[in-house]
PDB file of C-alpha atoms in Angstrom:
ATOM      1  CA  MET B   8     -26.870  16.805 -15.711  1.00 80.00           C
ATOM      2  CA  TYR B   9     -23.814  14.548 -15.641  1.00 89.00           C
ATOM      3  CA  TYR B  10     -21.839  17.148 -13.732  1.00 94.00           C
ATOM      4  CA  ALA B  11     -24.609  17.398 -11.123  1.00 95.00           C
ATOM      5  CA  LEU B  12     -24.807  13.613 -10.770  1.00 96.00           C
ATOM      6  CA  VAL B  13     -21.035  13.248 -10.370  1.00 96.00           C
ATOM      7  CA  ILE B  14     -20.930  16.060  -7.811  1.00 96.00           C
ATOM      8  CA  LEU B  15     -23.725  14.442  -5.791  1.00 97.00           C
ATOM      9  CA  LEU B  16     -22.160  10.968  -5.839  1.00 97.00           C
ATOM     10  CA  ALA B  17     -18.694  12.326  -5.000  1.00 97.00           C
ATOM     11  CA  TYR B  18     -20.168  14.329  -2.127  1.00 98.00           C
ATOM     12  CA  LEU B  19     -21.903  11.234  -0.746  1.00 97.00           C
ATOM     13  CA  LEU B  20     -18.681   9.236  -1.038  1.00 96.00           C
ATOM     14  CA  GLY B  21     -16.778  11.969   0.762  1.00 96.00           C
ATOM     15  CA  SER B  22     -19.392  12.004   3.529  1.00 96.00           C
ATOM     16  CA  SER B  23     -18.259   8.576   4.745  1.00 95.00           C
ATOM     17  CA  ASN B  24     -16.483   9.222   8.054  1.00 94.00           C
ATOM     18  CA  LEU B  25     -14.406   6.460   9.644  1.00 94.00           C
ATOM     19  CA  SER B  26     -13.474   8.699  12.559  1.00 92.00           C
ATOM     20  CA  PHE B  27     -17.160   8.920  13.475  1.00 92.00           C
ATOM     21  CA  TYR B  28     -17.620   5.156  13.133  1.00 93.00           C
ATOM     22  CA  ILE B  29     -14.647   4.463  15.438  1.00 92.00           C
ATOM     23  CA  SER B  30     -15.966   7.036  17.878  1.00 91.00           C
ATOM     24  CA  LYS B  31     -19.272   5.169  18.033  1.00 90.00           C
ATOM     25  CA  LEU B  32     -17.577   1.788  18.508  1.00 92.00           C
ATOM     26  CA  LYS B  33     -15.403   3.096  21.329  1.00 89.00           C
ATOM     27  CA  LYS B  34     -18.291   5.054  22.828  1.00 90.00           C
ATOM     28  CA  ILE B  35     -16.129   8.151  22.988  1.00 89.00           C
ATOM     29  CA  ASP B  36     -17.458  11.300  21.362  1.00 87.00           C
ATOM     30  CA  ILE B  37     -14.427  12.500  19.428  1.00 88.00           C
ATOM     31  CA  ARG B  38     -16.247  15.780  18.838  1.00 84.00           C
ATOM     32  CA  GLN B  39     -15.735  16.550  22.532  1.00 85.00           C
ATOM     33  CA  LYS B  40     -12.025  15.646  22.584  1.00 83.00           C
ATOM     34  CA  GLY B  41      -8.808  17.067  21.170  1.00 70.00           C
ATOM     35  CA  SER B  42      -9.521  19.540  18.378  1.00 68.00           C
ATOM     36  CA  GLN B  43     -13.172  18.407  18.421  1.00 75.00           C
ATOM     37  CA  ASN B  44     -13.462  17.510  14.744  1.00 79.00           C
ATOM     38  CA  LEU B  45     -14.107  14.275  12.863  1.00 87.00           C
ATOM     39  CA  GLY B  46     -10.874  13.983  10.927  1.00 82.00           C
ATOM     40  CA  ALA B  47      -7.670  11.966  10.791  1.00 81.00           C
ATOM     41  CA  SER B  48      -5.638  14.462  12.830  1.00 75.00           C
ATOM     42  CA  ASN B  49      -8.056  14.425  15.742  1.00 82.00           C
ATOM     43  CA  ALA B  50      -8.453  10.654  15.527  1.00 87.00           C
ATOM     44  CA  MET B  51      -4.703  10.426  16.017  1.00 82.00           C
ATOM     45  CA  LEU B  52      -4.788  12.885  18.911  1.00 80.00           C
ATOM     46  CA  VAL B  53      -7.671  11.120  20.684  1.00 87.00           C
ATOM     47  CA  PHE B  54      -7.311   7.438  19.749  1.00 88.00           C
ATOM     48  CA  GLY B  55      -3.590   7.197  18.936  1.00 86.00           C
ATOM     49  CA  TRP B  56      -1.412   6.636  15.877  1.00 86.00           C
ATOM     50  CA  LYS B  57      -3.001   3.374  14.753  1.00 90.00           C
ATOM     51  CA  HIS B  58      -6.500   4.739  14.459  1.00 90.00           C
ATOM     52  CA  GLY B  59      -5.251   8.036  13.079  1.00 89.00           C
ATOM     53  CA  ILE B  60      -3.511   6.207  10.233  1.00 92.00           C
ATOM     54  CA  MET B  61      -6.611   4.116   9.551  1.00 94.00           C
ATOM     55  CA  VAL B  62      -8.781   7.209   9.319  1.00 94.00           C
ATOM     56  CA  GLY B  63      -6.186   8.975   7.186  1.00 92.00           C
ATOM     57  CA  ILE B  64      -6.054   6.111   4.687  1.00 95.00           C
ATOM     58  CA  HIS B  65      -9.849   6.039   4.517  1.00 96.00           C
ATOM     59  CA  ASP B  66     -10.114   9.792   3.983  1.00 95.00           C
ATOM     60  CA  ILE B  67      -7.362   9.826   1.359  1.00 95.00           C
ATOM     61  CA  GLY B  68      -8.820   6.813  -0.405  1.00 96.00           C
ATOM     62  CA  LYS B  69     -12.377   8.080  -0.743  1.00 97.00           C
ATOM     63  CA  SER B  70     -11.386  11.313  -2.486  1.00 97.00           C
ATOM     64  CA  ALA B  71      -8.868   9.541  -4.694  1.00 97.00           C
ATOM     65  CA  LEU B  72     -11.604   7.072  -5.632  1.00 97.00           C
ATOM     66  CA  ALA B  73     -13.996   9.912  -6.445  1.00 97.00           C
ATOM     67  CA  VAL B  74     -11.476  11.420  -8.885  1.00 97.00           C
ATOM     68  CA  ILE B  75     -10.606   8.066 -10.481  1.00 97.00           C
ATOM     69  CA  LEU B  76     -14.221   7.000 -10.922  1.00 97.00           C
ATOM     70  CA  ALA B  77     -15.210  10.349 -12.428  1.00 97.00           C
ATOM     71  CA  ASN B  78     -12.302  10.302 -14.889  1.00 96.00           C
ATOM     72  CA  THR B  79     -13.030   6.683 -15.790  1.00 96.00           C
ATOM     73  CA  LEU B  80     -16.801   6.840 -16.171  1.00 94.00           C
ATOM     74  CA  VAL B  81     -17.197  10.253 -17.830  1.00 95.00           C
ATOM     75  CA  PRO B  82     -13.757  11.176 -19.234  1.00 93.00           C
ATOM     76  CA  GLU B  83     -15.354  13.378 -21.884  1.00 94.00           C
ATOM     77  CA  LEU B  84     -16.383  15.967 -19.280  1.00 94.00           C
ATOM     78  CA  PRO B  85     -13.676  18.639 -18.834  1.00 92.00           C
ATOM     79  CA  TYR B  86     -12.174  18.836 -15.337  1.00 94.00           C
ATOM     80  CA  ILE B  87     -14.618  16.263 -14.018  1.00 96.00           C
ATOM     81  CA  GLY B  88     -11.937  14.582 -11.889  1.00 95.00           C
ATOM     82  CA  ALA B  89     -11.005  17.797 -10.100  1.00 95.00           C
ATOM     83  CA  ILE B  90     -14.654  18.727  -9.636  1.00 96.00           C
ATOM     84  CA  ALA B  91     -15.432  15.294  -8.171  1.00 97.00           C
ATOM     85  CA  GLY B  92     -12.414  15.574  -5.897  1.00 97.00           C
ATOM     86  CA  VAL B  93     -13.501  18.932  -4.516  1.00 97.00           C
ATOM     87  CA  ALA B  94     -17.058  17.616  -4.035  1.00 98.00           C
ATOM     88  CA  SER B  95     -15.649  14.684  -2.053  1.00 97.00           C
ATOM     89  CA  VAL B  96     -13.569  17.012   0.121  1.00 97.00           C
ATOM     90  CA  LEU B  97     -16.649  19.129   0.815  1.00 97.00           C
ATOM     91  CA  GLY B  98     -18.587  15.962   1.619  1.00 97.00           C
ATOM     92  CA  HIS B  99     -15.989  15.098   4.249  1.00 95.00           C
ATOM     93  CA  ILE B 100     -16.158  18.578   5.751  1.00 95.00           C
ATOM     94  CA  PHE B 101     -19.937  18.953   5.560  1.00 96.00           C
ATOM     95  CA  PRO B 102     -21.547  15.472   5.887  1.00 94.00           C
ATOM     96  CA  PHE B 103     -25.329  15.743   5.689  1.00 94.00           C
ATOM     97  CA  TYR B 104     -26.002  13.094   8.363  1.00 92.00           C
ATOM     98  CA  LEU B 105     -23.785  14.819  10.939  1.00 90.00           C
ATOM     99  CA  LYS B 106     -25.481  18.211  10.682  1.00 89.00           C
ATOM    100  CA  PHE B 107     -22.795  19.247   8.181  1.00 92.00           C
ATOM    101  CA  LYS B 108     -20.068  19.089  10.843  1.00 89.00           C
ATOM    102  CA  GLY B 109     -17.323  16.681   9.758  1.00 89.00           C
ATOM    103  CA  GLY B 110     -13.552  16.744   9.503  1.00 88.00           C
ATOM    104  CA  LYS B 111     -11.329  19.526   8.265  1.00 89.00           C
ATOM    105  CA  GLY B 112     -10.632  17.998   4.870  1.00 90.00           C
ATOM    106  CA  PHE B 113      -6.837  17.739   4.707  1.00 88.00           C
ATOM    107  CA  ALA B 114      -6.509  13.998   4.140  1.00 89.00           C
ATOM    108  CA  SER B 115      -9.300  14.091   1.575  1.00 94.00           C
ATOM    109  CA  PHE B 116      -7.550  16.981  -0.178  1.00 94.00           C
ATOM    110  CA  ILE B 117      -4.371  14.875  -0.352  1.00 92.00           C
ATOM    111  CA  GLY B 118      -6.317  11.970  -1.838  1.00 94.00           C
ATOM    112  CA  MET B 119      -7.724  14.260  -4.517  1.00 95.00           C
ATOM    113  CA  ALA B 120      -4.273  15.648  -5.341  1.00 92.00           C
ATOM    114  CA  LEU B 121      -2.730  12.173  -5.528  1.00 93.00           C
ATOM    115  CA  ALA B 122      -5.388  11.017  -7.981  1.00 95.00           C
ATOM    116  CA  ILE B 123      -4.905  14.096 -10.181  1.00 92.00           C
ATOM    117  CA  ASN B 124      -1.088  13.941 -10.296  1.00 89.00           C
ATOM    118  CA  TRP B 125       0.484  11.512  -7.824  1.00 88.00           C
ATOM    119  CA  LYS B 126       4.100  12.453  -8.580  1.00 85.00           C
ATOM    120  CA  CYS B 127       3.601  16.120  -7.820  1.00 83.00           C
ATOM    121  CA  ALA B 128       1.456  15.427  -4.757  1.00 83.00           C
ATOM    122  CA  LEU B 129       3.853  12.832  -3.350  1.00 85.00           C
ATOM    123  CA  VAL B 130       6.870  15.143  -3.535  1.00 84.00           C
ATOM    124  CA  LEU B 131       4.944  17.914  -1.798  1.00 79.00           C
ATOM    125  CA  MET B 132       3.730  15.503   0.870  1.00 80.00           C
ATOM    126  CA  LEU B 133       7.302  14.549   1.736  1.00 85.00           C
ATOM    127  CA  VAL B 134       8.180  18.212   2.105  1.00 82.00           C
ATOM    128  CA  VAL B 135       5.121  18.779   4.272  1.00 80.00           C
ATOM    129  CA  VAL B 136       5.974  15.842   6.537  1.00 83.00           C
ATOM    130  CA  ALA B 137       9.392  17.390   7.127  1.00 86.00           C
ATOM    131  CA  VAL B 138       7.865  20.800   7.896  1.00 82.00           C
ATOM    132  CA  THR B 139       5.350  19.235  10.275  1.00 81.00           C
ATOM    133  CA  LEU B 140       8.058  17.372  12.182  1.00 84.00           C
ATOM    134  CA  ILE B 141      10.197  20.503  12.421  1.00 85.00           C
ATOM    135  CA  THR B 142       7.411  22.809  13.599  1.00 81.00           C
ATOM    136  CA  ASP B 143       5.641  20.116  15.684  1.00 78.00           C
ATOM    137  CA  TYR B 144       2.264  21.374  14.435  1.00 81.00           C
ATOM    138  CA  ILE B 145       0.130  19.365  12.012  1.00 78.00           C
ATOM    139  CA  VAL B 146      -1.774  22.478  10.963  1.00 82.00           C
ATOM    140  CA  VAL B 147       1.397  24.119   9.649  1.00 87.00           C
ATOM    141  CA  GLY B 148       2.033  21.237   7.260  1.00 84.00           C
ATOM    142  CA  THR B 149      -1.645  21.199   6.364  1.00 84.00           C
ATOM    143  CA  THR B 150      -1.725  24.876   5.438  1.00 89.00           C
ATOM    144  CA  LEU B 151       1.482  24.601   3.432  1.00 88.00           C
ATOM    145  CA  THR B 152       0.081  21.690   1.436  1.00 86.00           C
ATOM    146  CA  ILE B 153      -3.310  23.099   0.543  1.00 90.00           C
ATOM    147  CA  THR B 154      -1.828  26.427  -0.553  1.00 90.00           C
ATOM    148  CA  ILE B 155       1.006  24.992  -2.659  1.00 89.00           C
ATOM    149  CA  VAL B 156      -0.686  21.959  -4.241  1.00 87.00           C
ATOM    150  CA  PRO B 157      -3.139  23.853  -6.490  1.00 90.00           C
ATOM    151  CA  THR B 158      -0.385  26.033  -7.936  1.00 88.00           C
ATOM    152  CA  ALA B 159       2.022  23.124  -8.331  1.00 87.00           C
ATOM    153  CA  LEU B 160      -0.610  21.020 -10.090  1.00 85.00           C
ATOM    154  CA  GLY B 161      -1.437  23.927 -12.357  1.00 86.00           C
ATOM    155  CA  ILE B 162       2.217  24.173 -13.368  1.00 86.00           C
ATOM    156  CA  MET B 163       2.622  20.418 -13.800  1.00 80.00           C
ATOM    157  CA  GLU B 164      -0.573  20.087 -15.830  1.00 78.00           C
ATOM    158  CA  ARG B 165       0.051  23.386 -17.661  1.00 82.00           C
ATOM    159  CA  ASN B 166      -3.510  24.401 -16.965  1.00 83.00           C
ATOM    160  CA  TRP B 167      -4.551  27.313 -14.747  1.00 86.00           C
ATOM    161  CA  LEU B 168      -8.253  26.507 -14.594  1.00 91.00           C
ATOM    162  CA  LEU B 169      -7.417  23.389 -12.578  1.00 90.00           C
ATOM    163  CA  PRO B 170      -5.952  25.266  -9.567  1.00 91.00           C
ATOM    164  CA  LEU B 171      -8.922  27.641  -9.609  1.00 93.00           C
ATOM    165  CA  ILE B 172     -11.237  24.644  -9.169  1.00 94.00           C
ATOM    166  CA  LEU B 173      -9.085  23.240  -6.369  1.00 94.00           C
ATOM    167  CA  LEU B 174      -8.949  26.658  -4.718  1.00 94.00           C
ATOM    168  CA  LEU B 175     -12.477  26.162  -3.374  1.00 94.00           C
ATOM    169  CA  GLY B 176     -11.236  23.249  -1.288  1.00 94.00           C
ATOM    170  CA  THR B 177      -8.231  25.263  -0.120  1.00 94.00           C
ATOM    171  CA  ILE B 178     -10.352  28.191   1.065  1.00 95.00           C
ATOM    172  CA  VAL B 179     -12.804  25.992   2.979  1.00 95.00           C
ATOM    173  CA  ILE B 180     -10.013  23.980   4.660  1.00 94.00           C
ATOM    174  CA  ILE B 181      -8.202  27.150   5.750  1.00 94.00           C
ATOM    175  CA  TRP B 182     -11.475  28.446   7.202  1.00 93.00           C
ATOM    176  CA  LYS B 183     -11.999  25.159   9.054  1.00 89.00           C
ATOM    177  CA  HIS B 184      -8.547  25.470  10.632  1.00 88.00           C
ATOM    178  CA  ARG B 185      -9.016  29.029  11.870  1.00 88.00           C
ATOM    179  CA  GLU B 186      -9.226  27.913  15.511  1.00 84.00           C
ATOM    180  CA  ASN B 187      -5.925  26.034  15.167  1.00 81.00           C
ATOM    181  CA  TYR B 188      -4.207  29.240  14.085  1.00 87.00           C
ATOM    182  CA  VAL B 189      -5.615  31.051  17.106  1.00 88.00           C
ATOM    183  CA  ARG B 190      -4.404  28.276  19.440  1.00 83.00           C
ATOM    184  CA  ILE B 191      -0.906  28.412  17.945  1.00 84.00           C
ATOM    185  CA  VAL B 192      -0.756  32.151  18.647  1.00 87.00           C
ATOM    186  CA  LYS B 193      -1.984  31.543  22.202  1.00 84.00           C
ATOM    187  CA  GLY B 194       0.414  28.609  22.678  1.00 79.00           C
ATOM    188  CA  THR B 195      -2.365  26.123  23.420  1.00 75.00           C
ATOM    189  CA  GLU B 196      -2.301  24.085  20.191  1.00 74.00           C
ATOM    190  CA  ILE B 197      -1.526  20.375  20.762  1.00 67.00           C
ATOM    191  CA  GLY B 198       1.861  19.524  19.269  1.00 68.00           C
ATOM    192  CA  LEU B 199       2.610  16.323  17.393  1.00 64.00           C
ATOM    193  CA  ARG B 200       5.103  15.096  19.980  1.00 61.00           C
ATOM    194  CA  SER B 201       2.707  15.863  22.832  1.00 59.00           C
ATOM    195  CA  ALA B 202       0.016  13.848  21.067  1.00 52.00           C
ATOM    196  CA  ASN B 203       2.389  10.921  20.691  1.00 52.00           C
ATOM    197  CA  ARG B 204       3.054  10.957  24.433  1.00 50.00           C
ATOM    198  CA  GLY B 205      -0.686  11.118  25.106  1.00 51.00           C
ATOM    199  CA  GLU B 206      -0.369  14.268  27.215  1.00 49.00           C
ATOM    200  CA  HIS B 207      -3.666  15.659  25.954  1.00 46.00           C
ATOM    201  CA  ARG B 208      -5.878  12.745  26.787  1.00 42.00           C
ATOM    202  CA  SER B 209      -8.414  12.679  29.570  1.00 35.00           C
TER     203      SER B 209
END
Protein backbone atom coordinates (compact mmCIF):
# COMPACT_ATOMS: atom_id res chain seq x y z
CA MET A 1 0.00 0.00 0.00
CA TYR A 2 2.78 2.43 0.88
CA TYR A 3 4.64 1.59 -2.31
CA ALA A 4 1.50 2.28 -4.36
CA LEU A 5 0.90 5.60 -2.59
CA VAL A 6 4.50 6.74 -3.08
CA ILE A 7 4.43 5.75 -6.75
CA LEU A 8 1.20 7.69 -7.30
CA LEU A 9 2.43 10.83 -5.52
CA ALA A 10 5.81 10.72 -7.28
CA TYR A 11 4.06 10.30 -10.63
CA LEU A 12 1.85 13.32 -9.94
CA LEU A 13 4.88 15.38 -8.91
CA GLY A 14 6.69 14.35 -12.08
CA SER A 15 3.66 15.34 -14.16
CA SER A 16 4.26 19.03 -13.42
CA ASN A 17 5.50 20.52 -16.70
CA LEU A 18 7.02 24.00 -16.73
CA SER A 19 7.65 23.81 -20.46
CA PHE A 20 3.90 23.49 -21.00
CA TYR A 21 3.16 26.38 -18.63
CA ILE A 22 5.63 28.66 -20.46
CA SER A 23 4.16 27.57 -23.77
CA LYS A 24 0.71 28.66 -22.58
CA LEU A 25 1.99 32.02 -21.30
CA LYS A 26 3.77 32.76 -24.57
CA LYS A 27 0.86 31.43 -26.61
CA ILE A 28 3.24 29.29 -28.63
CA ASP A 29 2.49 25.59 -28.85
CA ILE A 30 5.90 24.08 -28.17
CA ARG A 31 4.51 20.72 -29.29
CA GLN A 32 4.46 22.10 -32.84
CA LYS A 33 8.01 23.50 -32.74
CA GLY A 34 11.54 22.11 -32.63
CA SER A 35 11.53 18.47 -31.57
CA GLN A 36 7.84 18.82 -30.65
CA ASN A 37 8.09 17.60 -27.07
CA LEU A 38 7.48 19.21 -23.68
CA GLY A 39 10.96 18.98 -22.21
CA ALA A 40 13.94 21.13 -21.30
CA SER A 41 15.82 20.45 -24.54
CA ASN A 42 12.95 21.60 -26.73
CA ALA A 43 12.25 24.57 -24.47
CA MET A 44 15.83 25.65 -25.10
CA LEU A 45 15.48 25.10 -28.85
CA VAL A 46 12.20 27.02 -29.10
CA PHE A 47 12.37 29.66 -26.36
CA GLY A 48 16.14 30.06 -25.90
CA TRP A 49 18.74 29.29 -23.24
CA LYS A 50 17.07 31.16 -20.39
CA HIS A 51 13.81 29.28 -20.55
CA GLY A 52 15.57 26.01 -21.30
CA ILE A 53 17.59 26.34 -18.10
CA MET A 54 14.48 27.21 -16.11
CA VAL A 55 12.67 24.15 -17.39
CA GLY A 56 15.73 21.99 -16.81
CA ILE A 57 16.02 23.09 -13.18
CA HIS A 58 12.32 22.43 -12.64
CA ASP A 59 12.49 18.97 -14.21
CA ILE A 60 15.64 18.03 -12.29
CA GLY A 61 14.23 19.38 -9.05
CA LYS A 62 10.91 17.55 -9.12
CA SER A 63 12.47 14.10 -9.51
CA ALA A 64 15.15 14.85 -6.94
CA LEU A 65 12.40 15.96 -4.56
CA ALA A 66 10.45 12.76 -5.20
CA VAL A 67 13.47 10.65 -4.22
CA ILE A 68 14.29 12.76 -1.15
CA LEU A 69 10.72 12.81 0.14
CA ALA A 70 10.31 9.06 -0.33
CA ASN A 71 13.57 8.30 1.48
CA THR A 72 12.68 10.73 4.26
CA LEU A 73 9.06 9.77 4.85
CA VAL A 74 9.26 5.98 4.42
CA PRO A 75 12.95 5.05 4.77
CA GLU A 76 12.03 1.56 5.94
CA LEU A 77 10.82 0.58 2.46
CA PRO A 78 13.64 -0.96 0.38
CA TYR A 79 14.55 0.96 -2.78
CA ILE A 80 11.69 3.39 -2.26
CA GLY A 81 13.81 6.35 -3.38
CA ALA A 82 14.72 4.76 -6.70
CA ILE A 83 11.14 3.62 -7.25
CA ALA A 84 9.82 7.12 -6.54
CA GLY A 85 12.42 8.58 -8.88
CA VAL A 86 11.43 6.32 -11.75
CA ALA A 87 7.74 7.08 -11.11
CA SER A 88 8.52 10.80 -11.30
CA VAL A 89 10.41 10.34 -14.57
CA LEU A 90 7.46 8.42 -16.01
CA GLY A 91 5.13 11.16 -14.79
CA HIS A 92 7.16 13.70 -16.76
CA ILE A 93 7.06 11.55 -19.88
CA PHE A 94 3.42 10.50 -19.57
CA PRO A 95 1.46 13.31 -17.81
CA PHE A 96 -2.19 12.35 -17.44
CA TYR A 97 -3.54 15.85 -18.17
CA LEU A 98 -1.64 16.13 -21.47
CA LYS A 99 -2.96 12.88 -22.93
CA PHE A 100 0.20 11.15 -21.66
CA LYS A 101 2.41 13.13 -24.05
CA GLY A 102 5.07 15.04 -22.09
CA GLY A 103 8.82 15.48 -22.27
CA LYS A 104 11.46 12.88 -22.95
CA GLY A 105 12.58 12.49 -19.35
CA PHE A 106 16.31 13.26 -19.43
CA ALA A 107 16.38 16.14 -16.95
CA SER A 108 14.09 14.26 -14.60
CA PHE A 109 16.36 11.22 -14.87
CA ILE A 110 19.32 13.42 -13.88
CA GLY A 111 17.40 14.74 -10.88
CA MET A 112 16.67 11.19 -9.75
CA ALA A 113 20.33 10.17 -10.14
CA LEU A 114 21.56 13.24 -8.24
CA ALA A 115 19.26 12.47 -5.32
CA ILE A 116 20.38 8.83 -5.20
CA ASN A 117 24.13 9.54 -5.37
CA TRP A 118 25.04 13.12 -6.27
CA LYS A 119 28.80 12.55 -6.48
CA CYS A 120 28.52 9.80 -9.06
CA ALA A 121 25.83 11.62 -11.04
CA LEU A 122 27.71 14.93 -11.03
CA VAL A 123 30.91 13.40 -12.41
CA LEU A 124 28.98 11.68 -15.19
CA MET A 125 27.12 14.89 -15.99
CA LEU A 126 30.40 16.73 -16.53
CA VAL A 127 31.53 14.01 -18.91
CA VAL A 128 28.21 14.16 -20.74
CA VAL A 129 28.40 17.95 -21.12
CA ALA A 130 31.80 17.53 -22.77
CA VAL A 131 30.48 14.83 -25.12
CA THR A 132 27.47 16.96 -26.02
CA LEU A 133 29.63 19.97 -26.86
CA ILE A 134 31.98 17.84 -28.95
CA THR A 135 29.25 16.06 -30.93
CA ASP A 136 26.92 19.11 -31.04
CA TYR A 137 23.93 16.84 -30.37
CA ILE A 138 22.06 16.89 -27.06
CA VAL A 139 20.65 13.42 -27.69
CA VAL A 140 24.13 11.89 -27.78
CA GLY A 141 24.90 13.16 -24.28
CA THR A 142 21.44 12.10 -23.17
CA THR A 143 21.85 8.54 -24.38
CA LEU A 144 25.31 8.25 -22.86
CA THR A 145 24.01 9.40 -19.48
CA ILE A 146 20.96 7.19 -19.18
CA THR A 147 22.90 4.09 -20.21
CA ILE A 148 25.90 4.66 -17.94
CA VAL A 149 24.23 6.08 -14.81
CA PRO A 150 22.38 2.91 -13.73
CA THR A 151 25.52 0.79 -13.96
CA ALA A 152 27.69 3.42 -12.28
CA LEU A 153 25.21 3.81 -9.43
CA GLY A 154 25.04 0.06 -9.03
CA ILE A 155 28.82 -0.07 -8.66
CA MET A 156 28.95 2.91 -6.31
CA GLU A 157 26.13 1.59 -4.13
CA ARG A 158 27.35 -2.02 -4.45
CA ASN A 159 23.83 -3.10 -5.25
CA TRP A 160 22.70 -4.54 -8.58
CA LEU A 161 18.97 -4.41 -7.93
CA LEU A 162 19.16 -0.61 -8.00
CA PRO A 163 20.26 -0.35 -11.67
CA LEU A 164 17.57 -2.86 -12.64
CA ILE A 165 14.95 -0.51 -11.17
CA LEU A 166 16.47 2.49 -12.95
CA LEU A 167 16.63 0.52 -16.19
CA LEU A 168 12.90 1.05 -16.72
CA GLY A 169 13.50 4.78 -17.00
CA THR A 170 16.43 4.21 -19.34
CA ILE A 171 14.42 2.03 -21.72
CA VAL A 172 11.49 4.46 -21.90
CA ILE A 173 13.76 7.49 -22.47
CA ILE A 174 15.64 5.72 -25.27
CA TRP A 175 12.31 4.85 -26.88
CA LYS A 176 11.18 8.47 -26.60
CA HIS A 177 14.33 9.62 -28.41
CA ARG A 178 13.99 7.22 -31.32
CA GLU A 179 13.06 10.02 -33.74
CA ASN A 180 16.19 11.96 -32.74
CA TYR A 181 18.35 9.00 -33.74
CA VAL A 182 16.62 8.84 -37.11
CA ARG A 183 17.17 12.58 -37.67
CA ILE A 184 20.87 12.27 -36.82
CA VAL A 185 21.23 9.54 -39.45
CA LYS A 186 19.37 11.70 -41.97
CA GLY A 187 21.38 14.80 -41.00
CA THR A 188 18.30 16.80 -40.02
CA GLU A 189 18.73 16.82 -36.22
CA ILE A 190 19.05 20.35 -34.76
CA GLY A 191 22.55 20.85 -33.36
CA LEU A 192 23.31 22.67 -30.13
CA ARG A 193 25.21 25.46 -31.86
CA SER A 194 22.45 25.91 -34.44
CA ALA A 195 19.92 26.22 -31.62
CA ASN A 196 22.05 28.87 -29.94
CA ARG A 197 22.07 30.91 -33.14
CA GLY A 198 18.31 30.50 -33.45
CA GLU A 199 18.55 29.03 -36.94
CA HIS A 200 15.65 26.65 -36.34
CA ARG A 201 13.07 29.15 -35.25
CA SER A 202 10.11 30.24 -37.30
